[in-house]
Coordinates of C-alpha atoms in Angstrom, one line a residue:
X21 CA 65.4 119.2 110.1
X22 CA 65.8 119.8 106.3
X23 CA 64.9 116.7 104.4
X24 CA 67.5 115.5 101.8
X25 CA 67.3 112.7 99.2
X26 CA 70.5 110.9 98.3
X27 CA 70.8 109.2 95.0
X28 CA 74.0 107.1 94.4
X29 CA 74.0 103.4 93.3
X30 CA 77.1 102.9 95.7
X31 CA 76.0 102.2 99.3
X32 CA 79.1 103.5 101.0
X33 CA 78.7 106.7 99.2
X34 CA 75.1 107.1 100.6
X35 CA 76.5 105.9 104.1
X36 CA 79.2 108.5 103.7
X37 CA 76.8 111.3 103.0
X38 CA 74.7 110.4 106.1
X39 CA 77.7 110.5 108.3
X40 CA 78.7 113.8 107.0
X41 CA 75.3 115.3 107.4
X42 CA 74.9 113.8 110.9
X43 CA 74.7 116.6 113.6
X44 CA 73.9 119.2 111.1
X45 CA 70.2 120.6 110.3
X46 CA 70.2 118.4 107.1
X47 CA 68.6 114.9 107.3
X48 CA 68.6 112.1 104.9
X49 CA 64.8 110.9 104.5
X50 CA 65.5 108.6 101.4
X51 CA 68.4 106.9 99.6
X52 CA 68.0 105.6 96.0
X53 CA 70.2 103.8 93.5
X54 CA 68.8 104.9 90.1
X55 CA 67.1 108.0 88.2
X56 CA 63.8 106.1 88.1
X57 CA 63.9 105.3 91.7
X58 CA 64.8 108.9 92.5
X59 CA 62.0 110.4 90.7
X60 CA 59.4 108.0 92.5
X61 CA 61.0 108.8 95.9
X62 CA 60.9 112.6 95.4
X63 CA 57.2 112.1 95.0
X64 CA 56.8 110.1 98.1
X65 CA 59.1 112.0 100.4
X66 CA 59.2 115.4 99.1
X67 CA 62.7 116.4 100.0
X68 CA 63.7 120.0 100.2
X69 CA 67.1 119.1 98.2
X70 CA 68.2 116.2 96.0
X71 CA 71.7 115.2 96.0
X72 CA 72.3 113.2 92.6
X73 CA 75.0 111.0 91.5
X74 CA 75.9 111.7 87.8
X75 CA 76.5 108.0 86.7
X76 CA 73.9 105.7 87.9
X77 CA 72.5 102.6 86.0
X78 CA 69.3 102.9 83.9
X79 CA 68.5 106.7 84.0
X80 CA 71.5 108.6 85.1
X81 CA 71.6 111.7 87.3
X82 CA 71.7 114.2 84.2
X83 CA 68.3 112.3 82.8
X84 CA 66.8 112.6 86.3
X85 CA 67.1 116.1 86.5
X86 CA 66.2 116.9 83.1
X87 CA 63.0 114.8 83.9
X88 CA 62.5 116.6 87.3
X89 CA 62.7 119.9 85.4
X90 CA 60.4 118.9 82.5
X91 CA 57.6 118.1 85.1
X92 CA 58.1 121.7 86.6
X93 CA 59.8 120.6 89.7
X94 CA 62.2 123.5 90.6
X95 CA 63.5 122.2 93.9
X96 CA 67.1 122.5 94.4
X97 CA 69.4 119.8 92.9
X98 CA 73.0 119.3 93.9
X99 CA 75.2 116.9 91.7
X100 CA 77.8 114.6 93.4
X101 CA 80.3 113.6 91.0
X102 CA 83.5 111.8 90.6
X103 CA 83.9 112.9 86.9
X104 CA 81.6 114.7 84.5
X105 CA 82.1 115.0 80.7
X106 CA 81.5 118.0 78.7
X107 CA 78.2 116.8 77.3
X108 CA 76.9 116.2 80.9
X109 CA 78.1 119.4 82.2
X110 CA 76.3 121.5 79.6
X111 CA 73.3 119.5 80.0
X112 CA 73.1 119.9 83.7
X113 CA 73.8 123.7 83.4
X114 CA 71.0 124.3 80.9
X115 CA 68.6 122.3 83.0
X116 CA 69.2 124.6 86.0
X117 CA 71.4 122.6 88.4
X118 CA 72.0 124.4 91.7
X119 CA 75.2 122.9 92.7
X120 CA 78.0 120.5 91.7
X121 CA 80.4 118.9 94.1
X122 CA 83.3 116.8 93.4
X123 CA 83.1 113.4 95.4
X124 CA 86.9 113.9 96.1
X125 CA 86.8 116.1 99.1
X126 CA 83.0 116.4 99.5
X127 CA 82.9 115.8 103.1
X128 CA 84.8 119.3 103.7
X129 CA 82.2 121.3 101.5
X130 CA 79.0 119.4 101.1
X131 CA 77.3 121.0 104.2
X132 CA 78.3 124.4 102.9
X133 CA 76.9 123.8 99.5
X134 CA 73.7 122.4 101.0
X135 CA 73.2 125.6 103.0
X136 CA 73.9 127.8 99.9
X137 CA 71.4 126.1 97.7
X138 CA 68.7 125.9 100.5
X139 CA 69.1 129.6 100.7
X140 CA 68.5 130.0 97.1
X141 CA 72.0 130.4 96.0
X142 CA 74.0 128.5 93.2
X143 CA 77.0 126.6 94.7
X144 CA 78.9 125.1 91.6
X145 CA 82.7 124.7 92.0
X146 CA 84.7 127.5 90.1
X147 CA 86.4 124.7 88.0
X148 CA 83.0 123.4 86.7
X149 CA 81.8 126.9 86.1
X150 CA 84.6 128.1 84.1
X151 CA 84.8 124.8 82.1
X152 CA 80.9 125.3 81.3
X153 CA 81.6 129.0 80.1
X154 CA 84.5 127.9 77.8
X155 CA 82.1 125.2 76.4
X156 CA 79.5 127.5 75.8
X157 CA 81.7 130.0 73.8
X158 CA 82.9 127.4 71.5
X159 CA 81.3 127.4 68.0
X160 CA 79.5 124.2 67.2
X161 CA 80.7 124.4 63.5
X162 CA 84.1 123.3 64.2
X163 CA 83.5 119.6 63.6
X164 CA 83.1 116.5 66.1
X165 CA 86.6 116.5 67.1
X166 CA 87.1 120.3 67.8
X167 CA 87.8 119.7 71.4
X168 CA 90.8 117.6 70.8
X169 CA 94.4 118.9 70.4
X170 CA 96.5 118.1 67.2
X171 CA 98.1 114.9 68.7
X172 CA 94.7 113.5 70.0
X173 CA 93.2 114.3 66.5
X174 CA 95.9 112.3 65.0
X175 CA 95.2 109.3 67.4
X176 CA 91.6 109.6 66.4
X177 CA 92.5 109.2 62.7
X178 CA 94.6 106.2 63.4
X179 CA 91.6 104.6 65.4
X180 CA 89.3 105.3 62.4
X181 CA 91.8 103.3 60.3
X182 CA 91.2 100.4 62.5
X183 CA 94.9 100.5 64.2
X184 CA 95.4 98.8 67.6
X185 CA 96.8 100.6 70.4
X186 CA 100.2 99.0 70.0
X187 CA 100.2 100.0 66.2
X188 CA 99.3 103.5 67.0
X189 CA 102.1 103.8 69.6
X190 CA 104.5 102.5 67.0
X191 CA 103.2 105.0 64.5
X192 CA 103.7 108.0 66.9
X193 CA 106.8 106.8 68.8
X194 CA 105.0 106.3 72.3
X195 CA 104.2 103.4 74.3
X196 CA 101.0 101.4 74.2
X197 CA 100.1 102.6 77.9
X198 CA 100.4 106.3 76.8
X199 CA 98.1 105.6 73.9
X200 CA 95.6 104.2 76.5
X201 CA 95.9 107.4 78.7
X202 CA 95.3 109.4 75.5
X203 CA 92.3 107.6 74.5
X204 CA 90.7 107.8 78.1
X205 CA 91.2 111.6 78.0
X206 CA 89.8 111.9 74.6
X207 CA 86.6 109.8 75.6
X208 CA 86.1 112.3 78.4
X209 CA 86.4 115.4 76.3
X210 CA 84.0 113.9 73.7
X211 CA 81.5 112.5 76.1
X212 CA 82.0 109.0 74.4
X213 CA 82.6 105.5 75.9
X214 CA 84.7 103.5 73.3
X215 CA 86.9 103.6 70.4
X216 CA 84.0 102.5 67.9
X217 CA 82.4 105.9 69.0
X218 CA 85.7 107.6 68.3
X219 CA 85.9 106.1 65.0
X220 CA 82.7 107.2 63.9
X221 CA 83.3 110.7 65.1
X222 CA 86.6 110.9 63.2
X223 CA 85.0 109.8 60.0
X224 CA 82.3 112.3 60.5
X225 CA 85.0 114.9 61.4
X226 CA 86.7 114.4 57.9
X227 CA 83.4 114.8 56.1
X228 CA 82.5 118.1 57.9

């Protein structure tokens, strides 16, 4: 059996991975819920492959991967993720991740990914690979909001002025709910979590 460590802060995901691997040549030898716990468990259980969730409390999957590589550990790491922002994607690619699998539909492709990385191959879904290539080709001199389209940049400017979603919607002739959808997409593109960070980026963009 090939020993696997599964790191995810949701118990049903860990149980789901174990169920998918049942009857295969892969066996879950440890399950963890944070990056710190994962690094300790790797030392204890010495798994052949580490299956990491991106977003965990404390040290997240990206930081755990980077820490692993910094200490010279080159064992295969596969990221299991519901969503990954641009900053995280570039970080894990630079850290030498072997595989990236979307949680949506992972039950169909997980075993194949594990087989590939165990054989020394990369198993990164094409959508992530193309996105990483596109990001790496973008010049860094375009300013903090370069990833946004014109409408999103306008919204960022209005957020920086302190307008609420309702007021932004009135300004642009769209509904408050639509503004919320725009903001969520913008946060993902920029790798941020809230409107305060967006406002700071917008101010910096004006200064760039």
